[in-house]
Amino acid sequence: MTAAREEWRSLVTKRMCHAAAPGSERYWCPELECGSRAEIEGLQSEKVASAYRLLWAHSSFYRRKFLDAGLSPASVGGLEDLARIPLTYQEEWAADEEAHPPWGSFSPLSHEEWLTRGWMLFATSGTKSSFPRVFRHTIFDRDQWAWQGARALYAMGVRRGDVALSCFGYGPSVAFWGLHNALNLMGVPVIPGGGASTERRCLFVERYRPTVLLGTPSYILHLGREMEAAGLDPRGSEIRRLVLAGEPGAAVPATKRRLEQLWGARAYDDFGCTEVAMSPLGYECAEQAENSEVEVHLMEDQYVVEVLDPDNFEPVRPGHVGVLVVSNLYSEAQPILRYVMGDLVRLTRGSCSCGRTHARAIGGLLGRADDLVTIRGLQFFPSAIEDAVRALPGVSDEFRIEVTRERELDQMRIIIEPAGACNNDFNDALSRRLQAALGISVEVLLVPAGSMPRTQAKAKRLLDLRRVGSS
Ligand SMILES: [Zn+2]
C-alpha cells in the first residue's frame, strides 16, 4: 500500500470514535456531532488535504482535472484551498466511464487492490439516463456507511429494543445497504421485507410488532393504506418511527403530516447521493422531526457541503438558496471532491435544540435545479405541488400532474382520486384551494377512487407533456 492510501485510511479511521456503540446516551459520537465550528473545519481541512494528495497520486481522472486547472500537488493544503479544485459534474464522470469501461478512471484504488477489498456493485436508479450508472464500494467504505448510518438512526431516536422492518428491495441501492448495515451495527433486529408482497408486509407489522419502518415515502403511505383496506389499523401497530429515503417526502410538510397521521408515528428524512454521499448526508434529528417545517442535519465531519450560485458557481450568501456541491471525506473507492449534486438547498448554522452543531438543510433537499418546471412564467418544484395536493382534504395519496400547452398557453392539470363520494362542488373547491396555494389556475380532473396505479418505489408524478414531440 502506498503512503498516500495509508495516510488516507488512517486519517478516516482515526476519527471513527465509538465505532460499535453509542458514546453517550444522546449521541452516538458526541465528539464529532457536537464539535465546535473550528473543530469541524479543522477536521475537514486535514481530510481535504489528504484526499487531494491521494487523488493526485492515484486517480488519473483527477490528475488530468488538476493539471487542466493549472494546479500542482502543493496547491491544496486545506479547506481554504478547496475552491481552487475544479467542480466535478455527472456528465464528465459518465464520459470517463465511457472512455475507460467499465469502471472509469476516477477511483484511487489499483486493480490489485480491487481484487482484495471485497467490492460490491451499486447503481443509480437510472432516472436521468436510459442505463443506470454503476459504482463499486469496498468493505472499508461499507463499514463507514454503517457507522455513519448508526449515528443518523441514533439521532432519530432508534435504540436497542427497537425492531426494524425494511421495505427496500434487495438491490444495488446505497441507501438500503447503508441503513441495513447500520441497524446490524447497532444491534437492532431487522425484518428484511424487501422480497415480500405488501400483503405479507402487513402481516409482518401485525405479527412481529416492528417499531421502525424503512422505505420510500410513497411506499410507506401505500403500505399503511393497504393495511387499512385489509381492516388493519396502522396507528394501532407498534410502529413509532418511519425512516424515509429515496424521495423528498419526509421533508414535504403535507406528505409528512399524512404519513405521521396514518401511522401514528414520527417521520424522519434521510438522504444521500449514489455518486458522492453514499451514507446519510442528511438526517433528521428527533428534535427537528417534531416540527412540521423540517431542517435536516448534514454530516459535516464526513462531507464538505458548499452552496453555490447556479449561474456562476460562487458561494451564495448565508441562508440563501443555491446548488449543493459535496466533497466526500471518507471513501477509499471514490473520495470525490466538489461533486455537483444538482439539488437546491438552503442552509442554517443556527443552534439546534438537539445539541448537534452541524449545518441543517431547511426543508431538506428542495429539488434538483433541472426538475424545476416553469408554468406561465412561474417556477415550481414538483415537491411544492406535492405539498399543495397532499394538503387537500378528502383526496387519496395518489395523484399525477400534467403540464400541457394549449393555444400557446401553459396548462396545469392535476389528476386526483377522491377518498370518498364527491360532486362538482368538491371539484371546484379543490381547484380554488390549489390556485390559492400555487398562484395559478389549475384544472382538477377527478378519477374514480382506486383507479390510479399504486406507487411501489420512487414516484414520478409530474409529466411535462410540452416536451413531447419537441425534442
Ligand atoms: Zn438537531
Coordinates of C-alpha atoms and ligand atoms in Angstrom, one line a residue:
M1 CA 0.0 0.0 0.0
T2 CA 1.4 3.4 -0.9
A3 CA 1.9 6.3 1.6
A4 CA -1.0 8.3 0.2
R5 CA -3.5 5.5 0.6
E6 CA -2.1 4.6 4.0
E7 CA -2.4 8.2 5.2
W8 CA -6.0 8.5 3.9
R9 CA -7.2 5.3 5.5
S10 CA -5.6 6.0 8.9
L11 CA -7.0 9.5 8.9
V12 CA -10.5 8.3 8.2
T13 CA -10.4 5.6 10.8
K14 CA -8.6 7.7 13.4
R15 CA -11.7 9.9 13.8
M16 CA -14.1 7.0 13.9
C17 CA -14.9 7.3 17.5
H18 CA -17.4 4.9 19.3
A19 CA -17.5 2.7 16.3
A20 CA -19.7 -0.1 17.7
A21 CA -21.7 1.5 20.5
P22 CA -23.0 4.9 21.4
G23 CA -20.6 7.3 23.1
S24 CA -23.3 8.8 25.3
E25 CA -27.0 8.5 25.9
R26 CA -27.9 11.2 23.4
Y27 CA -25.2 10.9 20.8
W28 CA -23.5 8.0 19.0
C29 CA -20.4 10.1 18.5
P30 CA -20.6 13.2 20.8
E31 CA -17.1 14.5 19.8
L32 CA -17.9 14.7 16.1
E33 CA -21.6 15.6 16.3
C34 CA -21.3 18.4 18.8
G35 CA -17.8 19.7 17.9
S36 CA -17.3 23.5 17.6
R37 CA -17.2 25.1 14.1
A38 CA -13.4 25.4 14.5
E39 CA -13.1 21.7 15.3
I40 CA -15.3 20.6 12.4
E41 CA -13.4 22.8 9.9
G42 CA -10.0 21.7 11.3
L43 CA -11.0 18.1 10.6
Q44 CA -12.4 18.9 7.2
S45 CA -9.2 20.8 6.4
E46 CA -7.0 17.8 7.3
K47 CA -9.1 15.4 5.2
V48 CA -9.4 17.7 2.2
A49 CA -5.6 18.0 2.0
S50 CA -5.1 14.2 2.4
A51 CA -7.8 13.4 -0.2
Y52 CA -6.1 15.8 -2.6
R53 CA -2.7 14.1 -2.2
L54 CA -4.4 10.7 -2.6
L55 CA -6.2 11.7 -5.8
W56 CA -3.0 13.3 -7.3
A57 CA -1.1 10.1 -6.6
H58 CA -3.7 7.5 -7.7
S59 CA -6.7 8.9 -9.7
S60 CA -5.9 9.5 -13.3
F61 CA -9.3 11.2 -13.8
Y62 CA -8.5 13.7 -11.1
R63 CA -4.8 14.2 -12.0
R64 CA -6.0 15.2 -15.5
K65 CA -8.5 17.6 -14.0
F66 CA -5.9 19.1 -11.6
L67 CA -3.4 19.6 -14.4
D68 CA -6.0 21.2 -16.7
A69 CA -6.8 23.6 -13.9
G70 CA -3.1 24.5 -13.5
L71 CA -2.8 23.0 -10.1
S72 CA 0.3 21.3 -8.6
P73 CA 0.5 18.7 -5.8
A74 CA 1.2 21.5 -3.4
S75 CA -1.8 23.7 -4.4
V76 CA -4.3 22.5 -1.8
G77 CA -3.2 22.4 1.8
G78 CA -6.6 22.5 3.4
L79 CA -10.2 23.8 3.4
E80 CA -9.2 27.3 2.5
D81 CA -7.9 26.0 -0.9
L82 CA -11.0 23.8 -1.7
A83 CA -12.4 26.4 -4.1
R84 CA -9.3 26.0 -6.3
I85 CA -10.3 22.5 -7.1
P86 CA -12.4 22.3 -10.2
L87 CA -16.0 21.1 -9.9
T88 CA -16.9 17.5 -10.9
Y89 CA -20.1 17.1 -12.9
Q90 CA -22.1 13.9 -13.5
E91 CA -21.6 14.3 -17.3
E92 CA -17.8 14.2 -17.2
W93 CA -18.0 11.2 -14.9
A94 CA -20.3 9.3 -17.3
A95 CA -17.9 10.3 -20.1
D96 CA -15.0 8.9 -18.1
E97 CA -16.8 5.6 -17.7
E98 CA -17.5 5.5 -21.4
A99 CA -13.8 6.2 -22.2
H100 CA -12.5 3.7 -19.6
P101 CA -15.0 0.9 -19.4
P102 CA -16.5 -0.5 -17.4
W103 CA -15.5 1.4 -14.2
G104 CA -13.9 4.7 -15.3
S105 CA -10.6 6.1 -14.1
F106 CA -11.6 8.1 -11.0
S107 CA -11.0 5.6 -8.3
P108 CA -7.6 5.8 -6.5
L109 CA -7.7 2.1 -5.8
S110 CA -5.4 -0.1 -8.1
H111 CA -6.6 -3.1 -9.9
E112 CA -4.8 -5.4 -7.5
E113 CA -6.4 -3.6 -4.5
W114 CA -9.9 -4.0 -6.0
L115 CA -9.3 -7.8 -6.1
T116 CA -8.9 -7.9 -2.3
R117 CA -11.2 -5.2 -1.0
G118 CA -14.5 -7.1 -1.2
W119 CA -16.2 -4.8 -3.6
M120 CA -20.0 -4.7 -4.1
L121 CA -21.7 -3.2 -7.1
F122 CA -24.1 -0.3 -6.6
A123 CA -26.1 1.7 -9.2
T124 CA -28.2 4.8 -9.6
S125 CA -31.9 4.3 -10.2
G126 CA -31.3 5.3 -13.8
T127 CA -33.8 8.1 -13.9
K128 CA -31.5 10.6 -15.6
S129 CA -30.3 8.2 -18.3
S130 CA -31.5 5.1 -20.0
F131 CA -28.7 3.0 -18.5
P132 CA -28.1 3.1 -14.7
R133 CA -24.6 4.1 -13.8
V134 CA -22.7 1.7 -11.6
F135 CA -20.1 2.0 -8.9
R136 CA -18.1 -0.3 -6.7
H137 CA -17.7 0.2 -3.0
T138 CA -15.4 -1.8 -0.7
I139 CA -15.9 -3.3 2.7
F140 CA -13.9 -0.4 4.2
D141 CA -16.4 2.0 2.7
R142 CA -19.5 0.0 3.7
D143 CA -18.2 -0.1 7.2
Q144 CA -18.1 3.7 7.1
W145 CA -21.7 3.8 5.9
A146 CA -22.8 1.5 8.7
W147 CA -21.1 3.7 11.3
Q148 CA -22.5 6.9 9.9
G149 CA -25.9 5.3 9.4
A150 CA -25.9 4.3 13.1
R151 CA -25.1 7.9 14.1
A152 CA -28.1 9.1 11.9
L153 CA -30.5 6.5 13.2
Y154 CA -29.4 7.1 16.8
A155 CA -30.1 10.8 16.3
M156 CA -33.6 9.9 15.1
G157 CA -34.1 8.1 18.4
V158 CA -33.7 4.5 17.2
R159 CA -32.4 2.4 20.1
R160 CA -31.7 -1.2 21.2
G161 CA -35.0 -2.7 21.9
D162 CA -36.4 -1.4 18.6
V163 CA -37.2 -3.8 15.8
A164 CA -36.9 -2.6 12.2
L165 CA -38.9 -3.7 9.1
S166 CA -37.1 -2.7 5.9
C167 CA -39.3 -2.4 2.8
F168 CA -36.4 -1.6 0.5
G169 CA -35.8 -4.3 -2.1
Y170 CA -32.5 -6.4 -2.2
G171 CA -30.8 -4.4 -4.9
P172 CA -27.8 -2.2 -5.7
S173 CA -29.1 0.8 -3.6
V174 CA -26.6 2.5 -1.4
A175 CA -29.4 3.8 0.9
F176 CA -30.8 0.3 1.6
W177 CA -27.4 -1.3 2.3
G178 CA -26.2 1.6 4.4
L179 CA -29.3 1.5 6.6
H180 CA -29.4 -2.3 6.8
N181 CA -25.7 -2.5 7.9
A182 CA -26.3 0.4 10.4
L183 CA -29.1 -1.5 12.1
N184 CA -26.8 -4.5 12.3
L185 CA -24.0 -2.4 13.9
M186 CA -26.5 -1.0 16.4
G187 CA -27.8 -4.5 17.4
V188 CA -31.3 -3.6 16.2
P189 CA -33.1 -6.6 14.8
V190 CA -34.1 -6.4 11.1
I191 CA -37.0 -7.9 9.3
P192 CA -36.0 -7.9 5.7
G193 CA -39.3 -7.2 3.9
G194 CA -37.7 -6.4 0.5
G195 CA -38.8 -9.6 -1.2
A196 CA -42.2 -9.8 0.4
S197 CA -45.5 -8.7 -1.0
T198 CA -47.4 -5.8 0.5
E199 CA -49.9 -8.3 2.0
R200 CA -47.1 -10.2 3.7
R201 CA -45.5 -6.9 5.0
C202 CA -48.9 -6.0 6.6
L203 CA -48.7 -9.4 8.3
F204 CA -45.1 -8.7 9.5
V205 CA -46.3 -5.4 11.0
E206 CA -49.1 -7.2 12.8
R207 CA -47.4 -10.4 13.9
Y208 CA -43.8 -9.4 14.7
R209 CA -44.5 -5.9 16.0
P210 CA -41.7 -3.9 14.4
T211 CA -41.2 -0.4 15.8
V212 CA -39.3 1.2 13.0
L213 CA -40.3 1.1 9.3
L214 CA -37.9 1.9 6.5
G215 CA -38.8 2.7 2.9
T216 CA -39.7 5.4 0.4
P217 CA -42.4 7.8 1.5
S218 CA -44.6 6.8 -1.4
Y219 CA -44.4 3.1 -0.5
I220 CA -44.9 3.6 3.3
L221 CA -48.0 5.6 2.5
H222 CA -49.2 2.8 0.3
L223 CA -48.5 0.1 2.9
G224 CA -50.5 2.0 5.5
R225 CA -53.5 2.4 3.2
E226 CA -53.3 -1.3 2.2
M227 CA -53.4 -2.2 5.9
E228 CA -56.5 0.0 6.4
A229 CA -58.1 -1.6 3.3
A230 CA -57.4 -5.0 4.8
G231 CA -59.2 -3.9 8.0
L232 CA -56.0 -3.5 10.0
D233 CA -55.0 -0.3 11.9
P234 CA -51.5 1.1 11.2
R235 CA -52.0 3.6 14.1
G236 CA -52.6 0.7 16.4
S237 CA -49.4 -1.0 15.3
E238 CA -46.2 -0.7 17.3
I239 CA -44.5 1.4 14.5
R240 CA -43.2 4.6 16.1
R241 CA -40.6 5.8 13.6
L242 CA -40.7 6.0 9.8
V243 CA -37.2 6.3 8.3
L244 CA -37.8 7.6 4.8
A245 CA -35.3 7.7 1.9
G246 CA -35.2 7.8 -1.9
E247 CA -37.7 10.7 -2.3
P248 CA -38.1 14.1 -0.6
G249 CA -41.5 13.2 1.0
A250 CA -40.5 13.3 4.7
A251 CA -39.4 17.0 4.2
V252 CA -42.6 17.9 2.2
P253 CA -44.8 19.2 5.1
A254 CA -48.2 17.9 3.8
T255 CA -46.8 14.5 3.0
K256 CA -45.0 14.2 6.3
R257 CA -48.4 15.0 8.1
R258 CA -50.2 12.4 6.1
L259 CA -47.6 9.7 6.9
E260 CA -47.5 10.6 10.6
Q261 CA -51.3 10.6 10.9
L262 CA -51.6 7.4 9.1
W263 CA -49.1 5.5 11.2
G264 CA -49.3 7.4 14.4
A265 CA -45.5 7.7 14.2
R266 CA -42.8 10.2 13.5
A267 CA -41.4 10.6 10.0
Y268 CA -37.6 11.2 9.5
D269 CA -35.9 12.3 6.4
D270 CA -32.7 10.5 5.3
F271 CA -30.9 11.5 2.1
G272 CA -27.7 11.0 0.3
C273 CA -26.5 10.5 -3.3
T274 CA -25.2 7.4 -5.1
E275 CA -22.2 9.2 -6.6
V276 CA -20.7 11.1 -3.7
A277 CA -22.7 10.7 -0.4
M278 CA -23.5 7.1 0.0
S279 CA -24.1 7.2 3.7
P280 CA -26.7 9.6 5.2
L281 CA -25.5 13.1 4.1
G282 CA -28.8 14.4 5.5
Y283 CA -30.6 13.0 8.5
E284 CA -33.3 14.5 10.7
C285 CA -32.8 14.5 14.5
A286 CA -35.6 13.7 16.8
E287 CA -36.0 17.3 17.9
Q288 CA -36.4 18.6 14.3
A289 CA -38.8 15.7 13.5
E290 CA -41.2 17.3 16.0
N291 CA -41.6 20.3 13.7
S292 CA -43.8 20.5 10.6
E293 CA -41.2 22.5 8.7
V294 CA -38.2 20.2 8.9
E295 CA -34.5 21.1 9.0
V296 CA -32.2 18.2 8.1
H297 CA -28.7 17.9 9.6
L298 CA -25.8 17.4 7.3
M299 CA -22.9 15.1 8.5
E300 CA -20.2 17.7 8.1
D301 CA -17.4 15.7 9.6
Q302 CA -17.8 13.3 6.7
Y303 CA -18.6 15.7 3.9
V304 CA -17.8 19.3 3.0
V305 CA -21.0 21.0 1.7
E306 CA -20.9 24.1 -0.4
V307 CA -24.0 26.0 -1.5
L308 CA -23.2 27.8 -4.8
D309 CA -25.0 30.2 -7.2
P310 CA -26.1 28.0 -10.1
D311 CA -25.1 30.8 -12.6
N312 CA -21.5 31.5 -11.6
F313 CA -20.8 28.8 -9.0
E314 CA -19.7 31.4 -6.5
P315 CA -20.8 30.8 -2.8
V316 CA -24.3 32.2 -2.1
R317 CA -24.8 34.5 0.9
P318 CA -25.5 32.5 4.1
G319 CA -29.1 31.4 4.3
H320 CA -29.7 31.8 0.5
V321 CA -30.8 29.0 -1.9
G322 CA -28.1 27.5 -4.1
V323 CA -26.8 24.3 -5.7
L324 CA -25.4 21.7 -3.4
V325 CA -21.8 20.7 -4.1
V326 CA -20.4 17.9 -1.9
S327 CA -16.9 16.6 -1.2
N328 CA -16.6 13.1 0.3
L329 CA -14.2 12.8 3.2
Y330 CA -14.1 9.1 3.9
S331 CA -14.3 6.8 0.9
E332 CA -11.4 4.7 -0.3
A333 CA -13.2 3.8 -3.5
Q334 CA -14.3 7.3 -4.6
P335 CA -13.3 10.2 -2.3
I336 CA -14.9 12.6 -4.9
L337 CA -14.2 16.3 -4.4
R338 CA -16.6 19.1 -5.3
Y339 CA -19.3 17.0 -6.9
V340 CA -22.2 19.0 -8.2
M341 CA -25.2 17.1 -6.8
G342 CA -27.6 19.5 -8.5
D343 CA -30.1 19.7 -5.7
L344 CA -31.0 23.1 -4.4
V345 CA -30.7 23.7 -0.7
R346 CA -30.8 26.5 1.9
L347 CA -28.7 26.0 5.0
T348 CA -28.8 27.3 8.5
R349 CA -26.0 27.0 11.0
G350 CA -28.1 28.3 13.9
S351 CA -28.0 26.1 17.0
C352 CA -30.3 23.1 17.1
S353 CA -32.1 22.0 20.3
C354 CA -30.6 18.5 19.9
G355 CA -27.2 20.0 20.6
R356 CA -25.6 18.9 17.3
T357 CA -23.6 21.6 15.7
H358 CA -23.7 20.5 12.1
A359 CA -25.5 22.7 9.4
R360 CA -29.1 21.9 8.6
A361 CA -30.8 22.0 5.2
I362 CA -34.1 23.9 5.7
G363 CA -36.9 21.8 4.1
G364 CA -34.4 19.1 3.2
L365 CA -33.4 18.9 -0.5
L366 CA -35.6 21.4 -2.3
G367 CA -35.4 19.6 -5.6
R368 CA -33.0 19.5 -8.5
A369 CA -32.4 22.6 -10.4
D370 CA -33.2 20.7 -13.6
D371 CA -36.5 19.4 -12.1
L372 CA -37.9 23.0 -11.8
V373 CA -40.8 23.4 -14.1
T374 CA -41.8 26.8 -15.5
I375 CA -45.5 27.2 -15.9
R376 CA -46.8 30.6 -17.2
G377 CA -43.5 32.2 -16.1
L378 CA -43.7 30.9 -12.6
Q379 CA -41.2 28.3 -11.4
F380 CA -42.3 25.3 -9.3
F381 CA -40.5 22.3 -7.8
P382 CA -42.6 19.1 -8.1
S383 CA -42.3 18.9 -4.3
A384 CA -44.1 22.2 -3.9
I385 CA -47.0 21.0 -6.0
E386 CA -47.0 17.7 -4.0
D387 CA -47.2 19.7 -0.8
A388 CA -50.3 21.6 -2.1
V389 CA -52.1 18.5 -3.3
R390 CA -51.3 16.4 -0.2
A391 CA -52.7 19.2 2.0
L392 CA -56.1 18.9 0.3
P393 CA -58.7 17.2 2.5
G394 CA -60.7 14.3 1.1
V395 CA -58.3 13.1 -1.5
S396 CA -56.2 9.9 -1.7
D397 CA -52.4 9.8 -1.7
E398 CA -52.1 9.1 -5.4
F399 CA -52.0 12.0 -7.9
R400 CA -50.5 13.0 -11.2
I401 CA -49.6 16.4 -12.6
E402 CA -49.7 17.0 -16.3
V403 CA -48.4 20.2 -17.8
T404 CA -49.5 20.9 -21.4
R405 CA -49.5 23.8 -23.8
E406 CA -52.8 24.6 -25.4
R407 CA -53.2 27.5 -27.8
E408 CA -49.8 28.8 -26.7
L409 CA -50.8 28.8 -23.0
D410 CA -49.3 26.5 -20.3
Q411 CA -52.0 24.5 -18.5
M412 CA -51.5 22.5 -15.3
R413 CA -53.9 19.6 -14.8
I414 CA -53.8 17.6 -11.6
I415 CA -55.4 14.2 -11.7
I416 CA -56.7 13.3 -8.3
E417 CA -58.7 10.4 -6.7
P418 CA -61.2 11.5 -4.1
A419 CA -61.1 9.4 -0.9
G420 CA -64.9 9.1 -0.9
A421 CA -68.1 10.2 -2.6
C422 CA -68.0 13.7 -4.1
N423 CA -69.7 16.1 -6.5
N424 CA -68.9 19.1 -8.7
D425 CA -68.7 21.4 -5.8
F426 CA -65.9 19.3 -4.4
N427 CA -64.0 19.6 -7.7
D428 CA -64.4 23.4 -7.6
A429 CA -63.3 23.6 -4.0
L430 CA -60.1 21.7 -4.9
S431 CA -59.4 24.0 -7.8
R432 CA -59.8 27.0 -5.6
R433 CA -57.5 25.7 -2.9
L434 CA -54.8 24.7 -5.4
Q435 CA -55.0 28.1 -7.1
A436 CA -54.6 29.8 -3.7
A437 CA -51.6 27.6 -2.8
L438 CA -49.8 27.7 -6.2
G439 CA -50.8 31.1 -7.5
I440 CA -52.0 29.9 -10.9
S441 CA -55.3 28.4 -12.1
V442 CA -55.2 24.6 -12.0
E443 CA -57.6 22.2 -13.7
V444 CA -58.6 19.3 -11.4
L445 CA -59.6 16.0 -13.0
L446 CA -61.2 13.6 -10.6
V447 CA -60.9 9.9 -11.4
P448 CA -62.6 7.0 -9.6
A449 CA -61.1 6.0 -6.2
G450 CA -58.6 3.2 -6.6
S451 CA -58.2 3.7 -10.4
M452 CA -54.7 5.1 -10.4
P453 CA -51.7 2.8 -10.3
R454 CA -50.3 2.5 -6.7
T455 CA -46.7 3.6 -6.4
Q456 CA -44.3 0.9 -5.1
A457 CA -41.0 2.7 -5.3
K458 CA -39.7 6.1 -6.4
A459 CA -42.7 8.1 -7.7
K460 CA -42.6 10.1 -10.9
R461 CA -45.7 12.2 -10.6
L462 CA -45.1 15.1 -12.9
L463 CA -45.5 14.7 -16.7
D464 CA -44.4 17.7 -18.7
L465 CA -46.2 16.9 -22.0
R466 CA -45.0 20.2 -23.5
R467 CA -41.7 18.5 -24.3
V468 CA -43.3 15.6 -26.1
G469 CA -42.6 15.9 -29.9
S470 CA -40.4 18.9 -29.5
S471 CA -37.2 17.1 -29.0
Ligands
ZN1 ZN -30.8 18.6 15.7

